[in-house]
Coordinates of N, CA and C in Angstrom, one line a residue:
Chain X
E1 N 162.8 142.4 159.3 CA 162.5 141.9 158.1 C 162.7 140.4 158.4
A2 N 161.6 139.7 157.7 CA 161.5 138.4 157.9 C 162.6 137.7 157.2
Q3 N 163.4 136.8 157.8 CA 164.6 136.1 157.0 C 165.1 135.0 157.6
V4 N 165.8 134.1 156.9 CA 166.4 133.0 157.4 C 167.9 133.4 157.2
T5 N 168.7 133.0 158.1 CA 170.0 133.5 158.1 C 171.0 132.2 158.2
Q6 N 171.8 132.1 157.2 CA 172.8 131.1 157.3 C 174.3 131.6 157.3
N7 N 175.0 131.0 158.2 CA 176.5 131.2 158.0 C 177.4 129.9 158.3
P8 N 178.5 130.0 157.6 CA 178.9 130.9 156.6 C 178.5 130.7 155.4
R9 N 178.6 131.7 154.5 CA 178.1 131.7 153.0 C 179.1 130.8 152.1
Y10 N 180.4 130.8 152.5 CA 181.4 129.8 151.7 C 182.2 129.4 153.0
L11 N 182.7 128.1 152.7 CA 183.5 127.4 153.5 C 184.2 126.2 152.6
I12 N 185.6 126.3 153.0 CA 186.6 125.3 152.5 C 187.2 124.8 153.6
T13 N 187.1 123.4 153.6 CA 187.5 122.8 154.8 C 188.2 121.2 154.3
V14 N 188.9 120.7 155.2 CA 189.7 119.5 154.8 C 188.8 118.2 155.2
T15 N 189.1 117.1 154.7 CA 188.4 116.1 155.2 C 188.7 115.7 156.6
G16 N 187.5 115.3 157.2 CA 187.7 114.8 158.7 C 187.6 116.0 159.7
K17 N 187.5 117.2 159.3 CA 187.5 118.4 160.2 C 186.2 118.6 160.7
K18 N 185.6 118.5 161.7 CA 184.3 118.8 162.0 C 183.9 120.2 161.8
L19 N 182.5 120.4 161.5 CA 182.3 121.7 161.0 C 180.5 121.8 161.2
T20 N 180.2 123.1 161.5 CA 179.0 123.5 162.0 C 178.5 124.5 161.1
V21 N 177.4 124.5 160.3 CA 176.6 125.5 159.5 C 175.4 126.1 160.3
T22 N 175.3 127.3 160.8 CA 174.3 127.5 161.5 C 173.2 128.2 160.6
C23 N 172.0 128.2 161.3 CA 170.9 128.5 160.6 C 169.8 129.2 161.5
S24 N 169.4 130.5 161.2 CA 168.6 131.1 162.5 C 167.3 131.6 161.5
Q25 N 166.1 131.5 162.2 CA 165.1 132.3 161.4 C 164.5 133.2 162.6
N26 N 163.5 134.2 162.1 CA 163.0 135.3 163.1 C 161.7 135.3 162.8
M27 N 161.1 134.3 162.3 CA 159.5 134.1 161.9 C 158.8 133.5 163.0
N28 N 159.4 132.8 163.8 CA 158.7 131.8 165.0 C 158.0 130.8 164.2
H29 N 158.7 130.2 163.1 CA 158.4 128.9 162.3 C 158.7 127.8 163.3
E30 N 157.6 127.1 163.2 CA 157.9 125.6 163.8 C 158.7 124.6 163.0
Y31 N 158.6 124.8 161.7 CA 159.1 123.8 160.8 C 160.3 124.1 160.1
M32 N 161.6 123.6 160.3 CA 162.8 123.9 159.6 C 163.4 122.9 159.0
S33 N 164.2 122.9 157.9 CA 164.9 121.8 157.3 C 166.2 122.2 156.6
W34 N 166.8 121.2 156.2 CA 168.2 121.4 155.3 C 168.1 120.8 154.3
Y35 N 168.7 121.4 153.0 CA 168.8 120.5 151.8 C 170.1 120.8 151.2
R36 N 170.6 119.8 150.5 CA 171.7 120.1 149.7 C 171.1 120.1 148.2
Q37 N 171.9 121.1 147.5 CA 171.5 121.1 146.1 C 172.9 120.7 145.3
D38 N 172.6 119.8 144.4 CA 173.8 119.3 143.5 C 173.3 119.5 142.1
P39 N 174.3 119.7 141.0 CA 173.8 119.7 139.9 C 173.2 118.6 139.2
G40 N 172.1 118.7 138.4 CA 171.3 117.6 138.3 C 170.4 117.0 139.0
L41 N 170.6 117.1 140.3 CA 169.9 116.4 141.3 C 168.9 117.3 142.0
G42 N 168.7 118.5 141.7 CA 167.9 119.4 142.4 C 168.2 119.5 143.8
L43 N 167.2 119.9 144.7 CA 167.4 120.0 146.2 C 166.8 118.7 146.8
R44 N 167.8 118.1 147.6 CA 167.3 116.9 148.4 C 167.5 117.3 149.9
Q45 N 166.6 116.8 150.6 CA 166.2 117.0 151.7 C 167.1 116.2 152.6
I46 N 167.9 116.8 153.6 CA 168.9 116.3 154.6 C 168.1 115.8 155.9
Y47 N 167.7 116.6 156.7 CA 166.9 116.7 157.9 C 165.8 117.7 158.0
Y48 N 164.8 117.4 158.8 CA 163.8 118.5 159.1 C 163.7 118.2 160.7
S49 N 162.8 119.2 161.1 CA 162.5 119.4 162.6 C 161.0 120.0 162.5
M50 N 160.2 119.4 163.2 CA 158.8 119.8 163.3 C 158.9 120.7 164.5
N51 N 159.7 120.8 165.4 CA 159.6 121.8 166.3 C 160.7 121.5 167.4
V52 N 160.9 122.2 168.6 CA 162.1 122.1 169.4 C 162.3 120.7 169.9
E53 N 163.3 120.1 169.9 CA 163.9 118.7 170.2 C 163.0 117.8 169.4
V54 N 162.5 118.1 168.2 CA 161.9 117.0 167.4 C 162.5 117.1 166.0
T55 N 163.3 116.0 165.5 CA 164.2 116.1 164.4 C 163.8 114.8 163.6
D56 N 164.0 114.9 162.4 CA 163.6 113.5 161.5 C 164.7 113.5 160.4
K57 N 165.0 112.3 159.9 CA 165.6 112.2 158.8 C 165.0 112.6 157.4
G58 N 165.7 113.0 156.5 CA 165.2 113.3 155.1 C 165.4 112.2 154.2
D59 N 165.9 112.7 153.1 CA 166.1 111.5 152.0 C 167.7 111.3 152.1
V60 N 168.5 112.2 152.4 CA 169.9 112.1 152.4 C 170.8 112.3 153.8
P61 N 170.5 111.8 154.7 CA 170.9 112.0 156.0 C 172.4 111.7 156.4
E62 N 172.8 110.8 155.6 CA 173.9 110.1 156.2 C 175.1 111.0 156.0
G63 N 176.0 111.0 157.3 CA 177.1 112.0 157.5 C 176.7 113.3 157.9
Y64 N 175.4 113.6 158.4 CA 175.0 114.8 158.8 C 174.5 114.6 160.2
K65 N 174.2 115.7 161.1 CA 173.5 115.5 162.4 C 173.0 117.0 162.4
V66 N 171.9 117.0 163.1 CA 171.2 118.2 163.5 C 170.8 118.4 164.8
S67 N 170.3 119.5 165.3 CA 170.0 119.7 166.7 C 168.9 120.8 166.6
R68 N 167.9 120.8 167.5 CA 166.9 121.9 167.7 C 166.6 122.4 169.1
K69 N 167.4 122.6 169.7 CA 167.4 123.3 171.1 C 166.3 124.5 171.3
E70 N 166.5 125.3 170.3 CA 165.8 126.4 170.3 C 164.8 126.6 169.0
K71 N 163.7 127.0 169.2 CA 162.9 127.3 167.9 C 163.5 127.9 167.0
R72 N 164.3 129.2 167.2 CA 164.9 129.8 166.0 C 166.1 129.1 165.1
N73 N 166.8 128.3 166.0 CA 168.0 127.8 165.6 C 168.0 126.2 165.0
F74 N 168.7 126.1 164.0 CA 168.8 124.7 163.3 C 169.9 124.4 162.7
P75 N 171.1 124.2 163.5 CA 172.3 124.0 162.8 C 172.6 122.6 162.3
L76 N 173.3 122.7 161.2 CA 173.7 121.4 160.6 C 175.2 121.1 161.0
I77 N 175.5 119.8 161.4 CA 176.8 119.4 161.9 C 177.4 118.3 160.9
L78 N 178.5 118.5 160.6 CA 179.2 117.4 159.8 C 180.3 117.2 160.7
E79 N 180.2 116.0 161.2 CA 181.2 115.5 162.1 C 182.6 115.1 161.4
S80 N 182.5 114.5 160.4 CA 183.6 114.1 159.7 C 183.6 114.4 158.2
P81 N 183.5 115.5 157.7 CA 183.2 115.8 156.3 C 184.2 115.1 155.3
S82 N 183.4 114.6 154.3 CA 184.0 114.0 152.9 C 184.1 114.8 151.8
P83 N 184.8 114.5 150.8 CA 184.7 115.3 149.6 C 183.2 115.2 149.0
N84 N 182.6 114.0 149.1 CA 181.3 113.9 148.5 C 180.2 114.7 149.1
Q85 N 180.5 115.5 150.4 CA 179.6 116.4 150.9 C 179.7 117.7 150.4
T86 N 180.9 118.1 149.3 CA 180.9 119.2 148.6 C 179.6 119.6 147.9
S87 N 179.1 120.7 148.4 CA 177.6 120.8 147.9 C 177.2 122.4 148.2
L88 N 176.0 122.7 147.8 CA 175.5 124.1 148.0 C 174.2 123.6 149.0
Y89 N 174.4 124.2 150.3 CA 173.4 123.8 151.3 C 172.4 125.1 151.7
F90 N 171.1 124.8 151.9 CA 170.1 125.5 152.0 C 169.3 125.1 153.2
C91 N 169.2 126.1 154.3 CA 168.2 126.0 155.3 C 167.1 126.6 154.9
A92 N 165.7 126.2 155.4 CA 164.6 126.7 155.1 C 163.6 126.6 156.3
S93 N 162.5 127.4 156.5 CA 161.7 127.2 157.6 C 160.4 127.6 157.0
S94 N 159.3 127.2 157.6 CA 157.8 127.5 157.4 C 157.1 127.3 158.6
F95 N 155.7 127.8 158.5 CA 154.8 127.4 159.6 C 154.5 126.1 159.8
S96 N 154.2 125.4 158.5 CA 154.2 124.0 158.5 C 154.8 123.3 157.2
P97 N 154.9 122.2 157.2 CA 155.7 121.6 156.1 C 154.8 121.4 154.6
A98 N 153.5 121.4 154.8 CA 152.6 120.9 153.7 C 152.2 121.9 152.7
N99 N 151.7 123.0 153.4 CA 150.9 123.7 152.4 C 151.0 125.3 152.7
T100 N 152.2 125.7 153.3 CA 152.6 127.0 153.4 C 154.0 127.3 153.0
E101 N 154.2 128.6 152.6 CA 155.4 129.1 151.9 C 156.7 128.6 152.7
A102 N 157.8 128.1 152.1 CA 159.0 128.0 152.7 C 160.1 129.0 152.5
F103 N 160.6 129.6 153.5 CA 161.7 130.7 153.4 C 162.9 130.0 153.3
F104 N 164.0 130.4 152.5 CA 165.1 129.9 152.4 C 166.3 130.9 152.8
G105 N 167.3 130.3 153.3 CA 168.4 131.1 153.3 C 169.1 131.3 152.1
Q106 N 170.2 132.1 152.3 CA 171.1 132.4 151.2 C 171.9 131.2 150.7
G107 N 172.3 130.3 151.5 CA 173.1 129.0 150.9 C 174.4 129.3 151.7
T108 N 174.8 128.1 151.7 CA 176.2 127.7 152.3 C 176.9 127.0 151.0
R109 N 178.0 127.6 150.5 CA 178.8 126.6 149.6 C 179.9 126.1 150.4
L110 N 179.8 124.8 150.5 CA 180.9 123.9 151.1 C 181.8 123.1 150.2
T111 N 182.9 123.4 150.2 CA 184.0 122.6 149.6 C 184.9 121.7 150.6
V112 N 184.9 120.5 150.2 CA 185.7 119.7 151.4 C 186.7 118.8 150.5
V113 N 188.2 119.2 151.0 CA 189.0 118.8 150.1 C 189.9 117.8 150.7
Chain J
A1 N 154.9 106.7 147.1 CA 155.7 107.8 147.3 C 155.7 108.9 146.3
Q2 N 156.0 109.8 146.8 CA 155.9 111.1 146.1 C 157.3 111.6 145.3
S3 N 156.9 112.0 144.0 CA 158.1 112.5 143.2 C 157.8 113.5 142.2
V4 N 158.7 114.2 141.8 CA 158.5 115.3 140.8 C 159.5 115.3 139.7
T5 N 158.6 115.4 138.5 CA 159.8 115.3 137.4 C 159.5 116.6 136.7
Q6 N 160.6 117.2 136.2 CA 160.7 118.6 135.4 C 161.4 118.0 134.1
L7 N 160.5 118.3 133.0 CA 161.0 117.9 131.7 C 161.7 119.2 131.1
G8 N 163.0 118.9 130.7 CA 163.9 120.1 130.3 C 164.7 120.7 131.4
S9 N 166.0 120.2 131.4 CA 166.7 120.8 132.6 C 167.1 122.1 132.1
H10 N 167.1 122.6 130.7 CA 167.5 123.9 130.2 C 166.4 124.2 129.1
V11 N 165.7 125.5 129.2 CA 164.8 126.0 128.4 C 165.4 127.4 128.0
S12 N 165.2 127.7 126.6 CA 165.5 128.8 126.2 C 164.3 129.5 125.3
V13 N 164.1 130.7 125.5 CA 163.1 131.4 125.0 C 163.7 132.8 124.6
S14 N 163.0 133.3 123.5 CA 163.2 134.7 123.3 C 162.4 135.6 124.1
E15 N 163.0 137.0 124.2 CA 162.5 137.9 125.1 C 161.0 138.4 124.5
G16 N 159.9 138.3 125.3 CA 158.7 138.5 124.7 C 158.0 137.2 124.4
A17 N 158.7 136.1 124.4 CA 157.9 134.9 123.9 C 157.3 134.1 125.2
L18 N 156.4 133.2 124.8 CA 155.8 132.5 126.0 C 156.8 131.6 126.6
V19 N 156.6 131.5 128.1 CA 157.5 130.7 128.9 C 156.5 129.7 129.3
L20 N 157.0 128.3 129.1 CA 156.5 127.1 129.6 C 157.4 126.1 130.0
L21 N 157.4 125.9 131.4 CA 158.1 124.9 132.2 C 157.4 123.9 132.7
R22 N 157.8 122.6 132.6 CA 156.8 121.8 132.6 C 157.2 120.7 134.1
C23 N 156.1 120.5 134.6 CA 156.1 119.6 136.0 C 155.2 118.7 135.9
N24 N 155.7 117.3 136.1 CA 154.7 116.4 136.5 C 155.0 115.8 137.8
Y25 N 153.9 115.4 138.6 CA 154.3 114.8 139.9 C 153.4 113.5 140.2
S26 N 153.9 112.8 140.9 CA 153.6 111.4 141.4 C 153.1 111.6 142.9
S27 N 151.9 111.1 143.2 CA 151.3 111.2 144.4 C 150.0 110.5 144.6
S28 N 149.9 109.8 145.5 CA 148.8 108.8 145.8 C 147.7 109.6 146.5
V29 N 148.0 110.9 147.0 CA 146.8 111.6 147.6 C 147.0 112.8 147.1
P30 N 145.9 113.7 147.2 CA 145.9 115.2 146.7 C 147.1 116.0 147.1
P31 N 147.8 116.5 146.3 CA 149.2 117.0 146.9 C 149.0 118.5 147.0
Y32 N 150.0 119.0 147.6 CA 150.2 120.7 147.5 C 151.4 120.8 146.6
L33 N 151.3 121.8 145.7 CA 152.4 121.9 144.7 C 152.8 123.4 144.7
F34 N 154.1 123.6 144.3 CA 154.8 124.9 144.5 C 155.6 125.0 143.4
W35 N 155.7 126.2 142.9 CA 157.0 126.5 142.1 C 157.7 127.6 142.8
Y36 N 159.2 127.4 142.9 CA 160.0 128.2 143.4 C 161.1 128.8 142.3
V37 N 161.6 130.0 142.5 CA 162.5 130.6 141.5 C 163.9 130.8 142.3
Q38 N 165.0 130.5 141.6 CA 166.3 130.7 142.1 C 167.0 131.7 141.4
Y39 N 167.5 132.8 141.7 CA 168.2 133.6 141.1 C 169.8 133.3 141.3
P40 N 170.7 133.7 140.7 CA 172.1 133.4 140.9 C 172.6 133.8 142.2
N41 N 173.2 133.0 142.8 CA 173.8 133.3 144.2 C 172.7 133.5 145.3
Q42 N 171.6 133.1 145.0 CA 170.5 133.3 146.0 C 169.7 132.2 146.4
G43 N 169.1 132.2 147.3 CA 168.1 131.1 148.0 C 167.0 131.2 147.0
L44 N 166.2 130.2 147.5 CA 164.9 130.0 146.6 C 163.8 130.9 147.1
Q45 N 162.9 131.6 146.3 CA 161.7 132.0 146.9 C 160.7 131.7 146.0
L46 N 159.4 131.7 146.6 CA 158.0 131.2 146.3 C 157.7 132.0 144.9
L47 N 157.2 131.2 143.9 CA 156.3 132.1 142.9 C 155.0 131.7 143.1
L48 N 154.6 130.5 143.4 CA 153.1 130.4 143.5 C 152.9 129.1 144.3
K49 N 151.7 128.8 144.6 CA 151.5 127.4 145.3 C 150.0 127.1 145.0
Y50 N 149.8 125.8 144.9 CA 148.4 125.1 144.7 C 148.1 124.4 146.0
T51 N 147.1 124.7 146.7 CA 146.7 124.0 147.9 C 145.1 123.7 148.0
S52 N 144.9 123.2 146.7 CA 143.3 122.6 146.5 C 142.3 123.3 146.4
A53 N 142.6 124.7 146.2 CA 141.6 125.8 145.9 C 141.5 125.8 144.3
A54 N 141.6 127.1 143.9 CA 141.2 127.1 142.4 C 142.5 126.4 141.8
T55 N 142.0 125.8 140.6 CA 143.2 125.0 139.9 C 144.2 126.0 139.0
L56 N 143.6 127.1 138.6 CA 144.6 128.2 138.1 C 145.3 128.9 139.0
V57 N 146.4 129.1 139.3 CA 147.0 129.7 140.2 C 147.9 130.9 139.9
K58 N 147.8 132.1 140.2 CA 148.5 133.2 139.8 C 149.6 133.5 140.9
G59 N 150.8 133.6 140.4 CA 151.9 134.1 141.2 C 152.5 135.4 140.9
I60 N 153.6 135.5 141.5 CA 154.3 136.7 141.4 C 155.0 136.9 139.9
N61 N 155.4 138.2 139.7 CA 156.2 138.3 138.2 C 155.4 137.9 137.0
G62 N 154.0 137.9 137.1 CA 153.2 137.4 136.0 C 153.1 136.1 135.6
F63 N 153.6 135.2 136.4 CA 153.6 133.6 136.4 C 152.3 133.0 136.7
E64 N 152.1 132.1 136.1 CA 150.7 131.2 136.6 C 150.9 129.9 136.2
A65 N 150.3 129.0 137.0 CA 150.4 127.4 136.6 C 148.9 126.9 136.9
E66 N 148.8 125.8 136.3 CA 147.5 125.2 136.2 C 147.6 123.7 136.7
F67 N 146.8 123.3 137.9 CA 146.8 122.1 138.4 C 146.0 121.2 137.5
K68 N 146.6 120.2 137.0 CA 145.5 119.2 136.0 C 145.7 117.8 136.6
K69 N 144.7 117.5 137.5 CA 144.7 116.0 138.1 C 144.7 114.9 136.9
S70 N 144.0 115.2 136.1 CA 144.2 114.0 135.1 C 145.5 113.8 134.4
E71 N 146.1 114.9 134.3 CA 147.5 114.7 133.8 C 148.5 114.7 134.7
T72 N 148.2 114.9 136.0 CA 149.3 115.0 137.1 C 150.3 116.0 136.6
S73 N 149.6 117.1 136.3 CA 150.8 118.1 135.8 C 150.5 119.5 136.6
F74 N 151.6 120.1 136.6 CA 151.4 121.6 137.3 C 152.3 122.6 136.5
H75 N 152.2 122.7 135.2 CA 153.1 123.4 134.4 C 153.0 124.8 134.6
L76 N 154.3 125.6 134.6 CA 154.4 127.1 134.8 C 154.5 127.7 133.6
T77 N 153.8 128.9 133.5 CA 153.6 129.6 132.2 C 153.7 131.1 132.6
K78 N 154.4 131.8 131.6 CA 154.3 133.2 131.6 C 154.0 133.7 130.2
P79 N 153.1 134.6 129.6 CA 152.8 134.9 128.4 C 154.0 135.5 127.6
S80 N 154.8 136.3 128.3 CA 155.8 137.1 127.8 C 157.0 137.4 128.5
A81 N 158.3 136.6 128.3 CA 159.3 136.6 128.7 C 160.1 137.8 128.9
H82 N 160.6 138.2 130.2 CA 161.6 139.2 130.3 C 162.9 138.9 130.6
M83 N 164.0 139.6 130.3 CA 165.4 139.3 130.6 C 165.6 138.9 132.0
S84 N 164.7 139.4 132.9 CA 164.9 139.4 134.3 C 164.4 138.1 134.7
D85 N 163.5 137.3 133.9 CA 163.0 135.9 134.1 C 164.1 134.9 134.3
A86 N 165.3 135.1 133.6 CA 166.3 134.2 133.6 C 166.8 133.7 135.0
A87 N 166.6 132.5 135.2 CA 166.9 132.1 136.7 C 166.6 130.4 136.6
E88 N 166.9 129.7 137.7 CA 166.6 128.3 137.9 C 165.1 128.2 138.5
Y89 N 164.3 127.3 138.1 CA 162.9 127.1 138.6 C 162.8 125.8 138.9
F90 N 162.3 125.6 140.2 CA 161.9 124.3 140.9 C 160.5 124.1 141.1
C91 N 160.1 122.9 140.7 CA 158.6 122.4 141.1 C 159.1 121.7 142.4
A92 N 158.0 121.8 143.2 CA 158.1 120.9 144.4 C 156.6 120.3 144.6
V93 N 156.6 119.3 145.6 CA 155.4 118.7 146.0 C 155.5 118.4 147.5
S94 N 154.4 118.4 148.3 CA 154.2 118.1 149.6 C 153.0 117.4 149.9
V95 N 152.8 116.3 150.7 CA 151.5 115.7 151.1 C 151.5 115.7 152.8
S96 N 150.5 116.1 153.2 CA 150.2 116.0 154.6 C 150.6 114.9 155.5
N97 N 150.3 113.6 154.6 CA 150.5 112.3 155.4 C 151.8 111.8 155.2
T98 N 152.9 112.4 154.7 CA 154.1 111.7 154.5 C 155.3 111.8 155.3
G99 N 155.0 112.3 156.6 CA 156.0 112.6 157.3 C 156.6 114.0 157.1
N100 N 155.9 114.9 156.6 CA 156.1 116.4 156.6 C 157.4 116.5 155.7
Q101 N 157.4 115.9 154.4 CA 158.6 116.4 153.6 C 158.2 117.1 152.3
F102 N 158.9 117.7 151.7 CA 158.9 118.4 150.6 C 159.9 117.6 149.6
Y103 N 159.3 117.6 148.3 CA 160.0 116.8 147.4 C 160.4 117.8 146.2
F104 N 161.6 118.2 145.7 CA 161.8 118.9 144.6 C 162.1 118.3 143.4
G105 N 161.7 118.8 142.4 CA 162.2 118.4 141.0 C 163.6 118.8 140.8
T106 N 164.4 118.4 139.7 CA 165.5 118.5 139.5 C 165.9 120.1 138.9
G107 N 164.8 120.7 138.7 CA 165.2 122.2 138.2 C 165.3 122.3 136.9
T108 N 164.9 123.5 136.4 CA 164.8 124.0 134.8 C 165.5 125.4 134.8
S109 N 166.7 125.3 134.1 CA 167.5 126.5 133.9 C 166.7 127.4 132.8
L110 N 166.3 128.7 133.0 CA 165.5 129.4 131.9 C 166.6 130.4 131.4
T111 N 166.8 130.4 130.1 CA 167.6 131.3 129.4 C 166.7 132.3 128.6
V112 N 166.8 133.6 128.7 CA 165.8 134.7 127.7 C 166.9 135.3 126.7
I113 N 166.8 135.1 125.7 CA 167.4 135.4 124.6 C 166.9 137.0 124.2
P114 N 167.9 137.9 123.9 CA 167.4 139.3 123.7 C 166.9 139.5 122.2

């Protein structure tokens, strides 16, 4: 089954404690991206990757890091989480960014206290 | 710069009534346009997309949208609402010359009243 898998689904952490949210896709997609969803703001892109070892900033990259060492995986790293990073996070993948369907993970609800 | 505006953060319709969710975009070049649906506690899934072919696009679950360049709009419609249509709907735009980004609207929450 074609899917994008994110882990964990729910996470509560404390300010400053490094965390990683994993994302894996089994569709051999080249393009992957991370979004955060906040009430009234819709989805905002954090980072995206066009292929292995190619990543770039989206609209709200501050406080986040990503890596793309393998085609299927695109982890999101919060080196020092802060309460304003409490949000719902989605990973997505597609064959290309422009005119093809993006497949989304189930989401990770992160709370930073 | 590209942007998407969804008018109405909450829309309520009666079961069986017409659904109309509005989306206007801003783009200096021909865009690709999408509607996604998000059911509670789930990720987004594609309803339909416009990629410069037919201006009237049909999607899943009886939804359709019409691309109107003169109005820079891509409104989503469904003739008869079902209870199962209650969800959050997002309009999105991308253009191939922007560095490969998607831009989402702020979403419209659809409530269907029995």
